[in-house]
PDB file of C-alpha atoms and ligand atoms in Angstrom:
ATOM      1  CA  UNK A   3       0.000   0.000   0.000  1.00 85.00           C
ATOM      2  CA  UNK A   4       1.018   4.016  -0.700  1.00 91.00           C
ATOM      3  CA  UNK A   5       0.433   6.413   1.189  1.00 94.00           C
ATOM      4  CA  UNK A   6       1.941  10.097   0.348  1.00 97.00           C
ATOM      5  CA  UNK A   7       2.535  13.007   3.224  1.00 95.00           C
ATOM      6  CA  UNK A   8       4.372  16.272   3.034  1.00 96.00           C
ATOM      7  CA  UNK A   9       8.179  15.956   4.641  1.00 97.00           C
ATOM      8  CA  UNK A  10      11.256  17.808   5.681  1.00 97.00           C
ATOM      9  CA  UNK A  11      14.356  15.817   4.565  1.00 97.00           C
ATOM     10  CA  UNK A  12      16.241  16.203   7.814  1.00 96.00           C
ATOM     11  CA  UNK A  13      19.500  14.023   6.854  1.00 94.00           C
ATOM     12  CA  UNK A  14      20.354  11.119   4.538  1.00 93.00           C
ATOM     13  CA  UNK A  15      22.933   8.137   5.126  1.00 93.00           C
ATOM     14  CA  UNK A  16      24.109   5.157   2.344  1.00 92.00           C
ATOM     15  CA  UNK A  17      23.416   2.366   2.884  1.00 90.00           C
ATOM     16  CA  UNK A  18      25.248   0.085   0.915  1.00 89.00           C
ATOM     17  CA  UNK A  19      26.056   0.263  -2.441  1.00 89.00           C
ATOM     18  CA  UNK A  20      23.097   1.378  -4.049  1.00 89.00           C
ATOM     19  CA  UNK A  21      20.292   2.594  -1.369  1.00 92.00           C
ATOM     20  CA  UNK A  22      19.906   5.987   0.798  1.00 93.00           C
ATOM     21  CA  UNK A  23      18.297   5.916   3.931  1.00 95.00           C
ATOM     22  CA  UNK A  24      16.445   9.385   4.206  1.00 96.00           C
ATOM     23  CA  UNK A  25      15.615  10.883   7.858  1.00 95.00           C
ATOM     24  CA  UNK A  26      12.050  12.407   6.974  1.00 95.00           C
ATOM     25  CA  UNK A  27       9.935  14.883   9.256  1.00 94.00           C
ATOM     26  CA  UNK A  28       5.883  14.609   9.452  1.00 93.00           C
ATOM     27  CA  UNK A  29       3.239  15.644  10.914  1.00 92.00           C
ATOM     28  CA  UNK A  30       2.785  12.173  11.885  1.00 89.00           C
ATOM     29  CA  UNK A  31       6.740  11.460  13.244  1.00 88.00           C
ATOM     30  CA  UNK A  32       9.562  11.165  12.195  1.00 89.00           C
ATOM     31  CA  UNK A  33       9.760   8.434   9.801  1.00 90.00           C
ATOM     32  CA  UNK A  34      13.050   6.358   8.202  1.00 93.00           C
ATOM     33  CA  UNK A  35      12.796   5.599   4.843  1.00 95.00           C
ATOM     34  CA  UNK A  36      14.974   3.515   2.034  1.00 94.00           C
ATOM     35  CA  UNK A  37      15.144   5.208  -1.595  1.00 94.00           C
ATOM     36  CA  UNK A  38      16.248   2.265  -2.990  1.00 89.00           C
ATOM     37  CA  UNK A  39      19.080   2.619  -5.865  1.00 85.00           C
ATOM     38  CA  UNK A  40      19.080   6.873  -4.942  1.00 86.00           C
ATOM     39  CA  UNK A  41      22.981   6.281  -5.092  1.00 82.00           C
ATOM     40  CA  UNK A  42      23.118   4.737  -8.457  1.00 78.00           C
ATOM     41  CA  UNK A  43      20.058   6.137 -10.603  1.00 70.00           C
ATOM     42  CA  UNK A  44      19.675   9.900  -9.668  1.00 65.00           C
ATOM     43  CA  UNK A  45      17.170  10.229 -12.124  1.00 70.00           C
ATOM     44  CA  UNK A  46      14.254   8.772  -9.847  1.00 76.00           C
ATOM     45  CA  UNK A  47      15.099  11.234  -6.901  1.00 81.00           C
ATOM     46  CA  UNK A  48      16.951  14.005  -8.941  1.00 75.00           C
ATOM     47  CA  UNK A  49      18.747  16.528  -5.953  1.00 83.00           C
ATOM     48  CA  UNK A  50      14.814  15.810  -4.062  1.00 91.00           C
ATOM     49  CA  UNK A  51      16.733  14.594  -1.347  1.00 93.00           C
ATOM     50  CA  UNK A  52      18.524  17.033  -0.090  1.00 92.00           C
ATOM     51  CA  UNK A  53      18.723  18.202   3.560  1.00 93.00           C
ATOM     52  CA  UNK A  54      16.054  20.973   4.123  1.00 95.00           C
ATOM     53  CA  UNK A  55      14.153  20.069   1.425  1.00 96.00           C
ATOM     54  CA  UNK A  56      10.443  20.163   1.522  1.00 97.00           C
ATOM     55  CA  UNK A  57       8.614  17.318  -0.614  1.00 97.00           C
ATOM     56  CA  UNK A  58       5.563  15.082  -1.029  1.00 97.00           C
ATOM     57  CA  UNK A  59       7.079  11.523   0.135  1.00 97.00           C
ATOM     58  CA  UNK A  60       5.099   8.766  -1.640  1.00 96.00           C
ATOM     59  CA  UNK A  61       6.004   5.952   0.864  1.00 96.00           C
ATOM     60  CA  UNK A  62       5.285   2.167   0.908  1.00 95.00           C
ATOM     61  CA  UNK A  63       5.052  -0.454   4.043  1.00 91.00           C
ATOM     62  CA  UNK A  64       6.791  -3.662   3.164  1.00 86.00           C
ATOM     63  CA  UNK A  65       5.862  -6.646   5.195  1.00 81.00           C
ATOM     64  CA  UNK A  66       9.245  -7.445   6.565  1.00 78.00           C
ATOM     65  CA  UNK A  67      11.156  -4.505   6.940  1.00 75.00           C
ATOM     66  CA  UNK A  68      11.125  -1.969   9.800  1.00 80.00           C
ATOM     67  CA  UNK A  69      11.916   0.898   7.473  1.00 88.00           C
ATOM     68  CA  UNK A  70       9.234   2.431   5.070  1.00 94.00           C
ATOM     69  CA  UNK A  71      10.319   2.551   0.718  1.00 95.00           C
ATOM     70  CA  UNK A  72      10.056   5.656  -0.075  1.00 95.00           C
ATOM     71  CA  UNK A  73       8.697   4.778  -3.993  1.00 93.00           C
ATOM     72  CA  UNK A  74       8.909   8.681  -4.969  1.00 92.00           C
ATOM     73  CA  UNK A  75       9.250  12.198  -4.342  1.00 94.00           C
ATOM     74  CA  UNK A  76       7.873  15.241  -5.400  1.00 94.00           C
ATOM     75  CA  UNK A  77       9.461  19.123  -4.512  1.00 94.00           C
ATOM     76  CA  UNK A  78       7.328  20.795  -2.525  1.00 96.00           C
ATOM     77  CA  UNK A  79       9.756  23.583  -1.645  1.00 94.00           C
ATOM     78  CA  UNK A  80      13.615  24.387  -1.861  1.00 93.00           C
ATOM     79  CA  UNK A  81      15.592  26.228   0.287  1.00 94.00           C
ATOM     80  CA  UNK A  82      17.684  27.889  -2.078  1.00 94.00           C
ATOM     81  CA  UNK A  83      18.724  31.365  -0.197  1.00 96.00           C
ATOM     82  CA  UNK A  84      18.887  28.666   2.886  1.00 96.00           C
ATOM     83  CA  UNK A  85      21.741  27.156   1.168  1.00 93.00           C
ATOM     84  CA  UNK A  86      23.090  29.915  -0.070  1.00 95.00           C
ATOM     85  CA  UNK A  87      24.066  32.578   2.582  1.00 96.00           C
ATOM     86  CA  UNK A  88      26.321  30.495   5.320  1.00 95.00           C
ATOM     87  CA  UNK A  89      24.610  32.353   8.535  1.00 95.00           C
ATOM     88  CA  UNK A  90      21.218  30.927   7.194  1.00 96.00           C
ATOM     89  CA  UNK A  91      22.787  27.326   6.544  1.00 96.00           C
ATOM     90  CA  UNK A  92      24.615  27.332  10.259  1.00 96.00           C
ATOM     91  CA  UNK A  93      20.688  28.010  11.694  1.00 97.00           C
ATOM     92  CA  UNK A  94      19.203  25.773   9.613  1.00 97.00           C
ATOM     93  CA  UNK A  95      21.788  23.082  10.139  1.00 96.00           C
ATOM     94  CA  UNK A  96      21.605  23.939  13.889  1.00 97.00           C
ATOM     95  CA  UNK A  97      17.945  23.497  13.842  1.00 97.00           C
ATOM     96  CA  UNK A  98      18.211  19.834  11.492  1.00 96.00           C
ATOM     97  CA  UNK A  99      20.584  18.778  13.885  1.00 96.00           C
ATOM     98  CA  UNK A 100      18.181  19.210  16.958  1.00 95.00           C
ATOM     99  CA  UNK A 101      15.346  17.805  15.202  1.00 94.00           C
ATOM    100  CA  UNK A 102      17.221  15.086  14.275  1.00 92.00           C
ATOM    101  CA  UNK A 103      18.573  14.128  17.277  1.00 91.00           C
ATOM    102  CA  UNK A 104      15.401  14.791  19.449  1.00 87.00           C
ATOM    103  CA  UNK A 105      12.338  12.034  19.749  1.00 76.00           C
ATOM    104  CA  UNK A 106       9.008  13.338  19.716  1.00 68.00           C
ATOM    105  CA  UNK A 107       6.450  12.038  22.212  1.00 65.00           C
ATOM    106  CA  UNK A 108       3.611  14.104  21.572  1.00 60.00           C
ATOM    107  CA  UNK A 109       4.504  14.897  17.876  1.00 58.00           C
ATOM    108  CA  UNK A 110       1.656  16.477  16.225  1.00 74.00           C
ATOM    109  CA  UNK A 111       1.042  18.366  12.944  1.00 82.00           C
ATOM    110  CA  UNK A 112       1.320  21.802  14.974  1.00 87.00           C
ATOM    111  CA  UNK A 113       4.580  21.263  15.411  1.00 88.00           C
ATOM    112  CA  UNK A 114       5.675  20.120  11.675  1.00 93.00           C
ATOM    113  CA  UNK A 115       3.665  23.126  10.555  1.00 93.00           C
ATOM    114  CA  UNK A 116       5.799  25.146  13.360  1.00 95.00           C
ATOM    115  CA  UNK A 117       9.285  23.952  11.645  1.00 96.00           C
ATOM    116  CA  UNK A 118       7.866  24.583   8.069  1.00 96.00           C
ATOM    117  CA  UNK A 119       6.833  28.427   8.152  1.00 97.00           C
ATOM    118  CA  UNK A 120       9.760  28.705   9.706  1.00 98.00           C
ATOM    119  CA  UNK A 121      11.614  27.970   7.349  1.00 97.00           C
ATOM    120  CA  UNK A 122       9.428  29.340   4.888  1.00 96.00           C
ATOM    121  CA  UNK A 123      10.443  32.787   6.552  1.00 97.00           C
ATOM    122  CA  UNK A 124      13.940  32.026   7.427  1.00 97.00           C
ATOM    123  CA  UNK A 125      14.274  31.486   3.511  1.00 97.00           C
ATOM    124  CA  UNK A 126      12.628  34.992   2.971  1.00 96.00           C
ATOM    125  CA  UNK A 127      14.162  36.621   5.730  1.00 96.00           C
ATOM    126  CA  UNK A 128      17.001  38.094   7.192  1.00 94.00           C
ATOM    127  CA  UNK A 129      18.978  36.327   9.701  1.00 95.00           C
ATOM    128  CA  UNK A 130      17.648  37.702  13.340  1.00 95.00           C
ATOM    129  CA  UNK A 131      20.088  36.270  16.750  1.00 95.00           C
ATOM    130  CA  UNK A 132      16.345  36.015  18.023  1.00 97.00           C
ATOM    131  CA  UNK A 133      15.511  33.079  16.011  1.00 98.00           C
ATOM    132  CA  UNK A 134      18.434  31.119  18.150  1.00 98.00           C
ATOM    133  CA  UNK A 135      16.490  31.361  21.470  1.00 98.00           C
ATOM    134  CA  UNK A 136      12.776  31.114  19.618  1.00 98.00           C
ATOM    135  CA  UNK A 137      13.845  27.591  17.952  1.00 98.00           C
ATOM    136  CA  UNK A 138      15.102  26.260  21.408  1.00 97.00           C
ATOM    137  CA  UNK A 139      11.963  27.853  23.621  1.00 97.00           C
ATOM    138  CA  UNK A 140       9.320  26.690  20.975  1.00 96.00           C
ATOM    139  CA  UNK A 141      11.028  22.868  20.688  1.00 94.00           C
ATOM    140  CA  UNK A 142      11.387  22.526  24.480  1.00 94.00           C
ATOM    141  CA  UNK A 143       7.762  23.006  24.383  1.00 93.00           C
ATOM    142  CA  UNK A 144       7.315  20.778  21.831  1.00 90.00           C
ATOM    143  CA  UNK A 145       8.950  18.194  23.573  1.00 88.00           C
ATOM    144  CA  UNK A 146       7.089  18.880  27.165  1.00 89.00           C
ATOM    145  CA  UNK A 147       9.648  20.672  28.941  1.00 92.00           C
ATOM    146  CA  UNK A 148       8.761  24.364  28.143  1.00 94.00           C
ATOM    147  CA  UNK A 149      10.510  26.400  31.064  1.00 97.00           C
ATOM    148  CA  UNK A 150       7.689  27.677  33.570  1.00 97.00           C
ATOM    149  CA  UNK A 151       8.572  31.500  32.810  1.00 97.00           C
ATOM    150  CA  UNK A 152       5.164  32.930  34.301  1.00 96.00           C
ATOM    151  CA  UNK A 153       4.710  31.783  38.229  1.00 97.00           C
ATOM    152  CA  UNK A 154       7.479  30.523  41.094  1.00 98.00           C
ATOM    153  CA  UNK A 155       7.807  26.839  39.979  1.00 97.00           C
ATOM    154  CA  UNK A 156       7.724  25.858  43.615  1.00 96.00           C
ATOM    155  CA  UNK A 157       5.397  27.655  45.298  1.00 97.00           C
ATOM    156  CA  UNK A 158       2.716  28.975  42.145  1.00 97.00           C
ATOM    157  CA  UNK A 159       3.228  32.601  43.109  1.00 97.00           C
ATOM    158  CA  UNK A 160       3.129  34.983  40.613  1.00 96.00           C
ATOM    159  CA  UNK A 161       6.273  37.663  41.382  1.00 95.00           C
ATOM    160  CA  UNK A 162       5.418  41.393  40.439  1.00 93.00           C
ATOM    161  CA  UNK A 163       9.095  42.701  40.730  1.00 92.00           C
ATOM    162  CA  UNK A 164      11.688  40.102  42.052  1.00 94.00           C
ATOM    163  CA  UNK A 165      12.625  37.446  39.671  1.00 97.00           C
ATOM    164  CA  UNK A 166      15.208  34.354  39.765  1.00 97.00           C
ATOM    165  CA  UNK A 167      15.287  32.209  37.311  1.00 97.00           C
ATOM    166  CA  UNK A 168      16.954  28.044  38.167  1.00 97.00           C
ATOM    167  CA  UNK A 169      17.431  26.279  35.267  1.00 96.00           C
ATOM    168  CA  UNK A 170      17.537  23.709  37.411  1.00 94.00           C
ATOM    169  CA  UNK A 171      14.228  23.845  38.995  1.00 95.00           C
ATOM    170  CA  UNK A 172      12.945  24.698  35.407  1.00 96.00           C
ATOM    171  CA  UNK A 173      11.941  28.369  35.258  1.00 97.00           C
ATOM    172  CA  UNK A 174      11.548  31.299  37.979  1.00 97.00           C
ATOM    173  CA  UNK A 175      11.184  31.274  41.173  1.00 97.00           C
ATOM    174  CA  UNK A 176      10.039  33.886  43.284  1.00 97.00           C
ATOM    175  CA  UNK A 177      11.961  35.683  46.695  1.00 96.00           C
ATOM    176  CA  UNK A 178      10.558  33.353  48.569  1.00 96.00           C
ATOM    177  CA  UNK A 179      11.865  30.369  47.031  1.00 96.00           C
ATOM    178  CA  UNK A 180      14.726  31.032  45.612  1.00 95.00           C
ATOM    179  CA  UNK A 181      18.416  29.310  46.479  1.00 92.00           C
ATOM    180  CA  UNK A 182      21.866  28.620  45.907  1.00 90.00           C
ATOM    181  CA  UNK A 183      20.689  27.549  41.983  1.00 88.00           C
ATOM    182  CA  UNK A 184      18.931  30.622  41.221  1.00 95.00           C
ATOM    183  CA  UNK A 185      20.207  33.960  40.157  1.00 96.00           C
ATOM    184  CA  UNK A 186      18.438  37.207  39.398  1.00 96.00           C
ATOM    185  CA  UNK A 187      16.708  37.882  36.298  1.00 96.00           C
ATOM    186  CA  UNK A 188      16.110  40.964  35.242  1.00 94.00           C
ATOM    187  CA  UNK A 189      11.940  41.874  33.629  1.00 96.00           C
ATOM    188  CA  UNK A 190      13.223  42.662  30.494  1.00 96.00           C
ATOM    189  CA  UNK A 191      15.116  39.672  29.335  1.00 97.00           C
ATOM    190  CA  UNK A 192      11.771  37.739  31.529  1.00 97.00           C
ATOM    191  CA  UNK A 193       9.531  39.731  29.469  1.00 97.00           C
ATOM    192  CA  UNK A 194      11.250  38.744  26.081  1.00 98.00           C
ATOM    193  CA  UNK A 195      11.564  34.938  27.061  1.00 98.00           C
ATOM    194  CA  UNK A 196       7.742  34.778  27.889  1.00 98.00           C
ATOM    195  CA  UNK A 197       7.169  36.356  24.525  1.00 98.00           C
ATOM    196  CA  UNK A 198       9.359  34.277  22.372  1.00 98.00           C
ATOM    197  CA  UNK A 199       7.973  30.977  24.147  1.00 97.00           C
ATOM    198  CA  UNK A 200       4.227  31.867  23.582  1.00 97.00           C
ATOM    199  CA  UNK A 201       4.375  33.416  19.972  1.00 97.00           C
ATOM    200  CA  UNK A 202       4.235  31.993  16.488  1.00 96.00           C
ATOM    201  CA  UNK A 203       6.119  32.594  13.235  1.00 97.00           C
ATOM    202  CA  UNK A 204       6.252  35.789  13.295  1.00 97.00           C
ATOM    203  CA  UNK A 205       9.018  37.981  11.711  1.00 97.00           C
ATOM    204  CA  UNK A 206       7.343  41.233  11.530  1.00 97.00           C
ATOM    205  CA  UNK A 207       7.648  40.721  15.978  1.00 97.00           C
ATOM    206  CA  UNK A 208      11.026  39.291  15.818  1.00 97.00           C
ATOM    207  CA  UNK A 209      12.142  41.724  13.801  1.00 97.00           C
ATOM    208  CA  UNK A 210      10.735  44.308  16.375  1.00 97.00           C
ATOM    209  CA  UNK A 211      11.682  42.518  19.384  1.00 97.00           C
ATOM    210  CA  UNK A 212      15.639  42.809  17.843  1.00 96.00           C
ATOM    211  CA  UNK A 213      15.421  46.268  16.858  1.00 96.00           C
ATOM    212  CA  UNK A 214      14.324  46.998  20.925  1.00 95.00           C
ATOM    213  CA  UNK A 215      17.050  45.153  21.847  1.00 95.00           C
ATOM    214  CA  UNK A 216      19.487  46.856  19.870  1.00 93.00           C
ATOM    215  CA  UNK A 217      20.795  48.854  22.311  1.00 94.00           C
ATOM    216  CA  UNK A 218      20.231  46.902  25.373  1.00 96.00           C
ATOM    217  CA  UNK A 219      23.463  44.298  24.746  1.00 94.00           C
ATOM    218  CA  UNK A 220      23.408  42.871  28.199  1.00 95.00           C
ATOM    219  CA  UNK A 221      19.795  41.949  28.048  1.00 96.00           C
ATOM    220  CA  UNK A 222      20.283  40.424  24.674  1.00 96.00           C
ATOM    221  CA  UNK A 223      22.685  38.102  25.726  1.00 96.00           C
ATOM    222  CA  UNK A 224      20.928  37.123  29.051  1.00 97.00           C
ATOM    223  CA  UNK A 225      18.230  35.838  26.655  1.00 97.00           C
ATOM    224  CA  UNK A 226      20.880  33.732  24.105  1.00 96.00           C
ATOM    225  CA  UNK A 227      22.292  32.324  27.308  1.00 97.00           C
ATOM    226  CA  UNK A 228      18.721  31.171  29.098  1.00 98.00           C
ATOM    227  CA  UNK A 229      17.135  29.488  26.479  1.00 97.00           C
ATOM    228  CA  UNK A 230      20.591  27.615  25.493  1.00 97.00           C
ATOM    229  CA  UNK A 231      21.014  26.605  28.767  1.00 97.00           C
ATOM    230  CA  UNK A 232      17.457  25.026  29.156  1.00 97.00           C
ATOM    231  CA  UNK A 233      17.465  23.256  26.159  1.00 96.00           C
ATOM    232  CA  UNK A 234      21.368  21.704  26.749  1.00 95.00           C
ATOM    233  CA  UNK A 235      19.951  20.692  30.390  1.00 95.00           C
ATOM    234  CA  UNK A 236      16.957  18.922  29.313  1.00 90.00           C
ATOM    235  CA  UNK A 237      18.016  18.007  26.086  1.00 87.00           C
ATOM    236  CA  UNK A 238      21.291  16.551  27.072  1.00 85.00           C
ATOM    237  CA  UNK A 239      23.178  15.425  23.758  1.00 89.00           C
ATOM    238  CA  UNK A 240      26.297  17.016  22.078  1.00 92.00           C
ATOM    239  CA  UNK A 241      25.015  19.635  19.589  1.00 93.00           C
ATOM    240  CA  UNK A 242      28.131  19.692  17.158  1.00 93.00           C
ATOM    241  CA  UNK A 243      27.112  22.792  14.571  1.00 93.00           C
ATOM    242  CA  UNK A 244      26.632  24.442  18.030  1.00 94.00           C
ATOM    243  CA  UNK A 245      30.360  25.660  17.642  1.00 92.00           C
ATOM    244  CA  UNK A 246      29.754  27.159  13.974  1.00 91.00           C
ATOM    245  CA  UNK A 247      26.279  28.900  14.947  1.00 93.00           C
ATOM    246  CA  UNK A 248      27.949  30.966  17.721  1.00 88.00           C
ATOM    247  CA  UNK A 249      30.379  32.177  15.617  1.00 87.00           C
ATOM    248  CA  UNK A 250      28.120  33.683  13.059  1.00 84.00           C
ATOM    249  CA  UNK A 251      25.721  35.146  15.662  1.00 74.00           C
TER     250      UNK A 251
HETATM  251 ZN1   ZN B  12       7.851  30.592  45.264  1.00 63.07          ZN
END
């Protein structure tokens, strides 16, 4: 039996001589799938498979084997200024390698339609540093471990002017609470997290959000610093384009 659905290409490996095995994105999972003879014959796939690449993956269940055949592929979109312009490949690449890395419990089509317009915009767009700390916020909520950025994760309170933030306990904590993890946060950078966190593609914001921050340096790198830190502490894996992303930003 076929069945078709839209997909991300998030990576592809050989697999011996002949076959690919392609890392797709859904908005039913993330699915592992054989082009068979994509090595040899590039004619059936042309360049469809590349990383980033949006397409319509006509796939097939086999009765023996775990992965999926993908039978064909048709281009739904191209990243072409993605590939192009090397601070927009680092993101992207960053982002792939997250997504890639990370299982999905509650995977849903919200959140494949999350990673698609944005790269949608990212491909219209101008590189914004924001779009570093909106990824990570957004996919720790994907994955169930947003940070608690509204009330005291210990005691519910809601603080008016004193904020600490733990990463540890996994978001603020109020006067009361607070201990040898937590460390002062000031309402700005607060203010900016809880935005990012709760918003949807939207450039026109981003874009307004940076501008604000243009001359507030300190609070702009309070906000790179939380949301990397959350993600690396509850999602705990080596992020290797890490290294090449910070030295673009
Ligand atoms: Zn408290």
């Amino acid at each position: 039996m076929i069945f078709s659905l839209e997909a991300l290409v998030l990576s592809k490996e050989k697999i011996g001589e002949i076959d690919l095995l392609v890392e797709l994105l859904t908005p039913k999972g993330k699915i592992w799938s054989i082009a068979k003879g994509a090595q040899k014959s590039r004619r059936r796939f042309v360049n469809l498979l590349e990383e980033f690449n949006f397409i319509k993956a006509h796939l097939r269940k086999t009765s023996k084997g775990k992965f999926l055949i993908l039978e064909k592929a048709d281009l739904k979109f191209l990243p072409e200024s993605i590939r192009n312009d090397y601070r927009k490949y680092i993101l992207v690449s960053y982002m792939g390698e997250i997504l890639s890395k990370i299982g999905f419990p509650g995977l849903s089509v919200d959140y494949f339609s999350f990673i698609k317009n944005l790269l949608k915009e990212i491909e219209k767009n101008e590189v914004l540093f924001l779009l570093k700390p909106f990824f990570e916020l957004k996919i720790l909520k994907f994955s169930g471990w947003a940070p608690e950025l509204f009330h005291c994760v210990k005691c519910g309170y809601k603080p008016k002017k004193l904020f600490y933030l733990s990463i540890y306990e996994g978001g603020i904590v109020c006067f009361k609470c607070k201990n040898g993890d937590s460390e002062i946060l000031d309402f700005k950078a607060l203010e900016i997290l809880r935005e990012l966190i709760s918003m949807s593609v939207d450039f026109k914001k981003l874009q307004k959000i940076e501008g604000d921050l243009k001359k507030m340096i300190n609070v702009r790198e309070k906000i790179l610093k939380i949301s990397e830190r959350f993600l690396k502490f509850f999602l705990p894996f080596e992020i290797n384009s890490l290294k090449f992303l910070k030295e673009t930003i």
